[in-house]
Coordinates of N, CA and C in Angstrom, one line a residue:
E11 N -6.2 -2.0 -29.8 CA -6.1 -0.5 -29.9 C -7.3 -0.4 -30.8
I12 N -8.1 1.0 -30.3 CA -9.2 1.1 -30.9 C -9.3 1.4 -32.3
A13 N -8.0 2.3 -32.7 CA -7.8 2.7 -34.1 C -7.6 1.4 -35.0
N14 N -7.1 0.3 -34.5 CA -6.8 -0.7 -35.1 C -8.2 -1.5 -36.0
R15 N -9.2 -1.7 -34.9 CA -10.7 -2.2 -35.3 C -11.2 -1.2 -36.4
A16 N -10.4 -0.2 -36.6 CA -11.2 0.7 -37.8 C -10.3 0.8 -38.9
G17 N -9.3 -0.2 -38.8 CA -8.5 -0.1 -40.0 C -7.3 0.7 -39.9
Y18 N -6.9 1.5 -38.9 CA -5.9 2.4 -38.7 C -5.0 2.1 -37.4
G19 N -4.1 2.0 -37.4 CA -3.3 2.0 -35.8 C -3.4 3.2 -35.4
E20 N -3.8 3.4 -33.9 CA -3.1 4.3 -33.1 C -2.3 5.3 -33.6
G21 N -0.8 4.8 -33.4 CA 0.1 5.6 -34.2 C -0.3 6.2 -35.4
E22 N -0.9 5.8 -36.4 CA -1.3 6.2 -37.3 C -2.0 7.3 -37.5
I23 N -3.0 7.3 -36.7 CA -4.1 8.4 -36.5 C -3.3 9.6 -35.7
N24 N -2.3 9.2 -34.8 CA -1.4 10.5 -34.2 C -0.7 11.2 -35.4
R25 N 0.1 10.2 -36.0 CA 0.8 11.0 -37.0 C 0.3 11.7 -38.1
L26 N -1.1 11.4 -38.1 CA -1.7 12.1 -39.2 C -2.4 13.4 -38.4
A27 N -2.3 13.3 -37.3 CA -2.6 14.6 -36.6 C -1.6 15.5 -36.6
E28 N -0.2 14.8 -36.2 CA 0.9 15.6 -36.3 C 1.4 16.2 -37.3
R29 N 1.2 15.9 -38.5 CA 1.2 16.1 -40.1 C 0.1 17.0 -40.6
S30 N -1.2 17.0 -39.9 CA -1.9 18.2 -40.4 C -1.9 19.7 -40.0
P31 N -2.4 20.4 -41.0 CA -2.3 22.0 -40.6 C -2.7 22.6 -39.6
G32 N -2.2 23.2 -38.7 CA -2.5 23.7 -37.6 C -2.1 22.7 -36.3
F33 N -1.7 21.7 -36.3 CA -1.3 20.9 -35.4 C -0.3 21.5 -34.5
V34 N -0.5 21.5 -33.3 CA 0.5 22.3 -32.3 C 1.3 21.2 -31.4
W35 N 0.3 20.4 -30.6 CA 0.5 19.5 -29.6 C -0.5 18.7 -29.3
R36 N 0.0 17.6 -28.6 CA -1.0 16.6 -28.1 C -0.6 15.6 -27.0
L37 N -1.4 15.4 -26.0 CA -1.0 14.9 -24.6 C -0.6 13.5 -24.8
Q38 N 0.5 12.9 -24.3 CA 1.2 11.7 -24.5 C 1.4 10.9 -23.5
G39 N 1.2 9.6 -23.0 CA 1.5 8.9 -22.0 C 2.4 8.1 -22.9
P40 N 3.5 7.3 -21.6 CA 4.6 6.5 -22.1 C 4.5 5.7 -23.4
S41 N 3.5 5.6 -23.6 CA 3.1 4.7 -25.1 C 3.4 5.6 -26.1
G42 N 3.3 6.9 -25.9 CA 3.0 7.6 -27.2 C 1.7 8.2 -27.2
N43 N 0.8 7.7 -26.5 CA -0.9 8.1 -26.5 C -1.1 8.3 -25.6
A44 N -2.4 9.0 -25.4 CA -3.1 9.2 -23.9 C -4.0 8.0 -23.5
T45 N -4.1 7.4 -24.4 CA -5.3 6.1 -23.8 C -4.7 5.5 -22.7
D46 N -3.1 5.6 -22.3 CA -2.9 4.8 -21.2 C -2.4 5.7 -19.7
L47 N -3.0 6.6 -19.7 CA -3.0 7.6 -19.0 C -4.3 7.4 -17.8
E48 N -4.1 7.4 -16.8 CA -5.0 7.1 -15.7 C -6.0 8.8 -15.5
V49 N -6.7 8.8 -15.6 CA -7.7 10.1 -15.1 C -8.6 9.9 -14.4
G50 N -8.9 10.7 -13.4 CA -9.7 10.3 -12.0 C -9.7 8.8 -11.6
D51 N -11.0 8.3 -10.9 CA -10.9 7.3 -10.7 C -11.3 6.0 -11.3
D52 N -11.8 6.4 -12.3 CA -12.8 5.7 -13.4 C -11.7 5.2 -14.5
P53 N -11.3 3.7 -14.5 CA -10.4 3.2 -15.2 C -10.8 3.0 -16.9
Q54 N -12.3 3.6 -16.8 CA -12.8 3.5 -18.3 C -12.9 4.7 -18.9
V55 N -12.4 5.8 -18.4 CA -12.2 7.0 -18.8 C -10.5 7.5 -19.6
I56 N -10.9 7.7 -20.8 CA -9.8 8.0 -21.5 C -9.9 10.0 -21.8
V57 N -8.8 10.3 -22.0 CA -8.6 11.4 -22.3 C -7.6 11.9 -23.5
N58 N -8.2 12.6 -24.7 CA -7.4 13.2 -25.8 C -7.5 14.8 -25.7
L59 N -6.4 15.1 -25.7 CA -5.9 16.7 -25.5 C -5.1 17.2 -26.3
T60 N -5.3 17.9 -27.2 CA -4.5 18.4 -28.1 C -4.7 20.0 -28.2
V61 N -3.5 20.4 -29.0 CA -3.8 22.0 -29.1 C -3.7 22.3 -30.4
W62 N -4.1 23.1 -31.1 CA -4.6 23.4 -32.9 C -4.3 25.0 -32.6
E63 N -4.1 25.4 -33.9 CA -4.0 27.1 -34.0 C -5.2 27.5 -34.4
S64 N -6.1 26.6 -34.8 CA -7.5 27.1 -34.8 C -8.9 26.2 -34.9
P65 N -10.1 26.6 -34.5 CA -11.1 25.6 -34.5 C -11.0 24.8 -36.0
D66 N -10.8 25.8 -37.1 CA -11.0 25.1 -38.2 C -10.0 24.2 -38.7
D67 N -8.6 24.3 -38.2 CA -7.8 23.2 -38.3 C -8.0 21.9 -37.8
L68 N -8.7 21.9 -36.3 CA -9.1 20.8 -35.8 C -10.3 20.4 -36.5
F69 N -11.0 20.8 -37.0 CA -12.5 20.6 -37.5 C -11.8 19.8 -38.7
A70 N -11.1 20.5 -39.7 CA -10.7 19.9 -40.9 C -9.9 18.4 -40.6
Y71 N -9.3 18.4 -39.5 CA -8.4 17.2 -39.1 C -9.8 15.9 -38.8
T72 N -10.3 16.6 -37.8 CA -11.6 15.4 -37.4 C -12.6 15.1 -38.3
Y73 N -12.8 16.0 -39.3 CA -14.3 15.5 -40.1 C -13.7 15.6 -41.6
R74 N -12.5 15.9 -41.9 CA -12.1 16.1 -43.6 C -11.1 14.8 -43.9
S75 N -10.2 14.5 -42.7 CA -9.0 13.6 -43.1 C -9.8 12.4 -42.6
D76 N -8.6 11.4 -42.8 CA -9.1 9.6 -42.7 C -9.5 9.5 -41.2
H77 N -9.1 10.8 -40.5 CA -9.5 10.5 -38.7 C -10.9 10.2 -38.7
R78 N -11.6 11.0 -39.8 CA -13.3 10.8 -39.6 C -13.8 9.1 -40.0
L79 N -13.0 8.5 -40.4 CA -13.4 7.1 -40.5 C -13.4 6.3 -39.1
V80 N -12.0 6.8 -38.2 CA -12.1 6.3 -36.9 C -13.4 7.1 -36.0
F81 N -13.3 8.2 -36.3 CA -14.3 9.3 -35.8 C -15.7 8.4 -35.5
A82 N -16.2 8.2 -36.7 CA -17.6 7.8 -37.2 C -18.0 6.6 -36.3
R83 N -16.7 5.7 -36.1 CA -17.1 4.5 -35.4 C -17.0 4.6 -33.9
R84 N -17.1 5.6 -33.2 CA -16.6 5.9 -31.9 C -17.5 5.2 -30.9
F85 N -19.1 5.1 -31.4 CA -19.7 4.6 -30.4 C -19.7 3.1 -30.4
E86 N -19.0 2.6 -31.2 CA -18.9 1.0 -31.3 C -18.0 0.8 -30.1
W87 N -17.1 1.8 -29.6 CA -15.7 1.5 -28.8 C -16.2 2.1 -27.3
F88 N -17.1 3.3 -27.4 CA -17.0 4.3 -26.2 C -18.4 4.2 -26.0
E89 N -18.8 3.9 -24.8 CA -20.4 4.5 -23.7 C -20.5 6.3 -24.1
R90 N -21.5 6.5 -24.6 CA -22.1 7.9 -24.5 C -22.3 8.1 -22.9
W91 N -22.0 9.3 -22.7 CA -22.2 9.7 -21.3 C -23.1 10.9 -21.4
G92 N -23.4 11.6 -20.2 CA -24.7 12.5 -19.8 C -24.2 13.9 -20.7
G93 N -23.0 14.3 -20.5 CA -22.5 15.7 -20.8 C -21.8 15.6 -21.8
P94 N -21.2 16.6 -22.3 CA -20.5 17.2 -23.8 C -19.1 16.6 -23.4
S95 N -18.5 15.8 -24.4 CA -17.4 14.4 -24.5 C -16.3 15.7 -25.0
V96 N -16.5 16.9 -25.6 CA -15.5 17.8 -26.4 C -15.7 19.1 -26.1
A97 N -14.9 19.9 -25.4 CA -14.6 21.4 -25.2 C -13.6 21.9 -26.0
L98 N -14.1 23.1 -27.0 CA -13.0 23.8 -27.2 C -12.8 25.2 -26.7
W99 N -11.7 25.6 -26.2 CA -11.3 26.8 -26.1 C -9.9 27.4 -26.2
W100 N -9.9 28.8 -26.1 CA -8.6 29.5 -26.7 C -7.8 29.5 -25.6
H101 N -6.3 29.1 -25.7 CA -5.6 28.8 -24.8 C -4.2 29.6 -25.1
P102 N -3.5 30.2 -24.1 CA -2.3 31.2 -24.4 C -1.3 30.7 -25.0
A103 N -0.7 31.2 -26.3 CA 0.4 30.6 -26.9 C 1.8 30.4 -26.1
G104 N 2.2 29.1 -26.4 CA 3.2 28.7 -25.5 C 3.1 28.2 -24.2
T105 N 1.9 27.8 -23.8 CA 1.6 27.1 -22.8 C 1.1 25.9 -23.0
I106 N 0.9 24.9 -22.0 CA 0.3 23.7 -22.5 C -1.1 23.2 -21.5
P107 N -2.1 22.8 -22.1 CA -3.3 22.9 -21.0 C -3.3 21.4 -20.3
T108 N -3.6 21.6 -19.2 CA -3.6 20.3 -18.4 C -5.2 19.4 -18.5
I109 N -5.1 18.3 -18.1 CA -6.0 17.6 -18.1 C -7.2 18.2 -17.2
D110 N -6.8 18.4 -15.9 CA -7.7 19.1 -14.8 C -8.3 20.4 -15.7
D111 N -7.7 21.1 -16.5 CA -8.4 22.5 -17.0 C -9.2 21.8 -18.4
A112 N -9.1 20.8 -18.8 CA -10.0 20.1 -19.6 C -11.2 19.7 -19.1
F113 N -11.2 19.1 -18.2 CA -12.4 18.4 -17.4 C -13.0 19.9 -17.0
R114 N -12.5 20.9 -16.2 CA -13.2 22.0 -15.8 C -13.6 22.7 -16.9
R115 N -13.5 22.7 -18.1 CA -13.9 23.2 -19.3 C -15.2 22.2 -20.1
L116 N -15.1 21.3 -19.8 CA -16.0 20.0 -20.0 C -17.6 20.6 -18.9
G117 N -16.8 20.6 -17.8 CA -18.3 21.1 -16.7 C -18.4 22.4 -16.8
V118 N -17.8 23.6 -17.5 CA -18.3 24.7 -17.9 C -19.5 24.6 -18.9
L119 N -18.7 23.8 -19.8 CA -19.9 23.7 -20.8 C -21.1 22.8 -20.7
A120 N -20.9 22.1 -19.9 CA -22.1 21.3 -19.4 C -23.2 22.1 -18.7
D121 N -22.7 23.0 -18.0 CA -23.2 23.8 -16.7 C -23.9 25.2 -17.5
Q122 N -23.0 25.8 -18.2 CA -23.5 26.8 -18.9 C -24.1 27.0 -20.2
G123 N -23.5 26.0 -20.9 CA -23.6 26.1 -22.7 C -22.4 26.6 -23.1
P124 N -22.3 26.9 -24.4 CA -21.1 27.5 -25.0 C -21.2 29.0 -24.7
T125 N -19.9 29.1 -24.0 CA -19.2 30.6 -23.6 C -17.8 30.6 -24.1
P126 N -17.2 31.9 -24.3 CA -16.2 31.9 -24.6 C -15.0 31.3 -23.5
E127 N -15.3 30.7 -22.5 CA -14.6 29.8 -21.5 C -14.6 28.4 -22.2
A128 N -15.6 28.0 -22.9 CA -15.7 26.3 -23.4 C -16.6 26.4 -24.5
F129 N -16.2 25.9 -25.5 CA -17.5 26.3 -26.6 C -17.1 24.8 -27.7
T130 N -18.1 25.0 -28.7 CA -18.2 23.6 -29.6 C -18.0 24.4 -31.2
F131 N -17.8 23.1 -31.8 CA -17.8 23.6 -33.4 C -18.7 24.3 -33.9
K132 N -20.1 24.1 -33.2 CA -21.3 24.7 -33.7 C -21.3 26.0 -33.0
Q133 N -21.0 26.2 -32.3 CA -21.2 27.6 -31.7 C -19.6 28.1 -31.1
R134 N -19.0 28.7 -31.9 CA -17.5 28.9 -31.4 C -17.6 30.4 -31.2
F135 N -16.5 30.7 -30.4 CA -16.1 32.0 -30.0 C -14.7 32.8 -30.8
P136 N -14.6 33.9 -30.8 CA -13.4 34.4 -31.4 C -12.3 34.3 -30.3
A137 N -11.1 34.5 -30.7 CA -9.9 34.5 -29.9 C -9.8 35.8 -29.3
P138 N -9.4 35.7 -28.0 CA -9.5 37.0 -27.1 C -8.4 37.9 -27.6
A139 N -8.4 38.7 -27.4 CA -7.5 40.2 -28.2 C -6.2 40.1 -27.9

């Protein structure tokens, strides 16, 4: 487990997320995390797909909780790739995003830069009315 190498078990990091303010949902496979889900034809690609009440809530979890200790070491375990690896978007309440939608949003961000359809922590867009 990647998180174990940073001193945290993957389950601990997931539980931290689930207890964090603004957490709504996270993608899970049979093991309780998403790292064992196959996405596309590259077995080296993993996905992390979560729903939060606001970008501020996700930002606080990512950069201000103990998650930051694991996040800071991500390039020890993951290769950098040419495009964006994180896309934020507003998703209708009561619905669950799909992996296909997440990859589509990454493509929008790569092709068009931040827009209301796919944006970043640095350039956010307000929730639709």
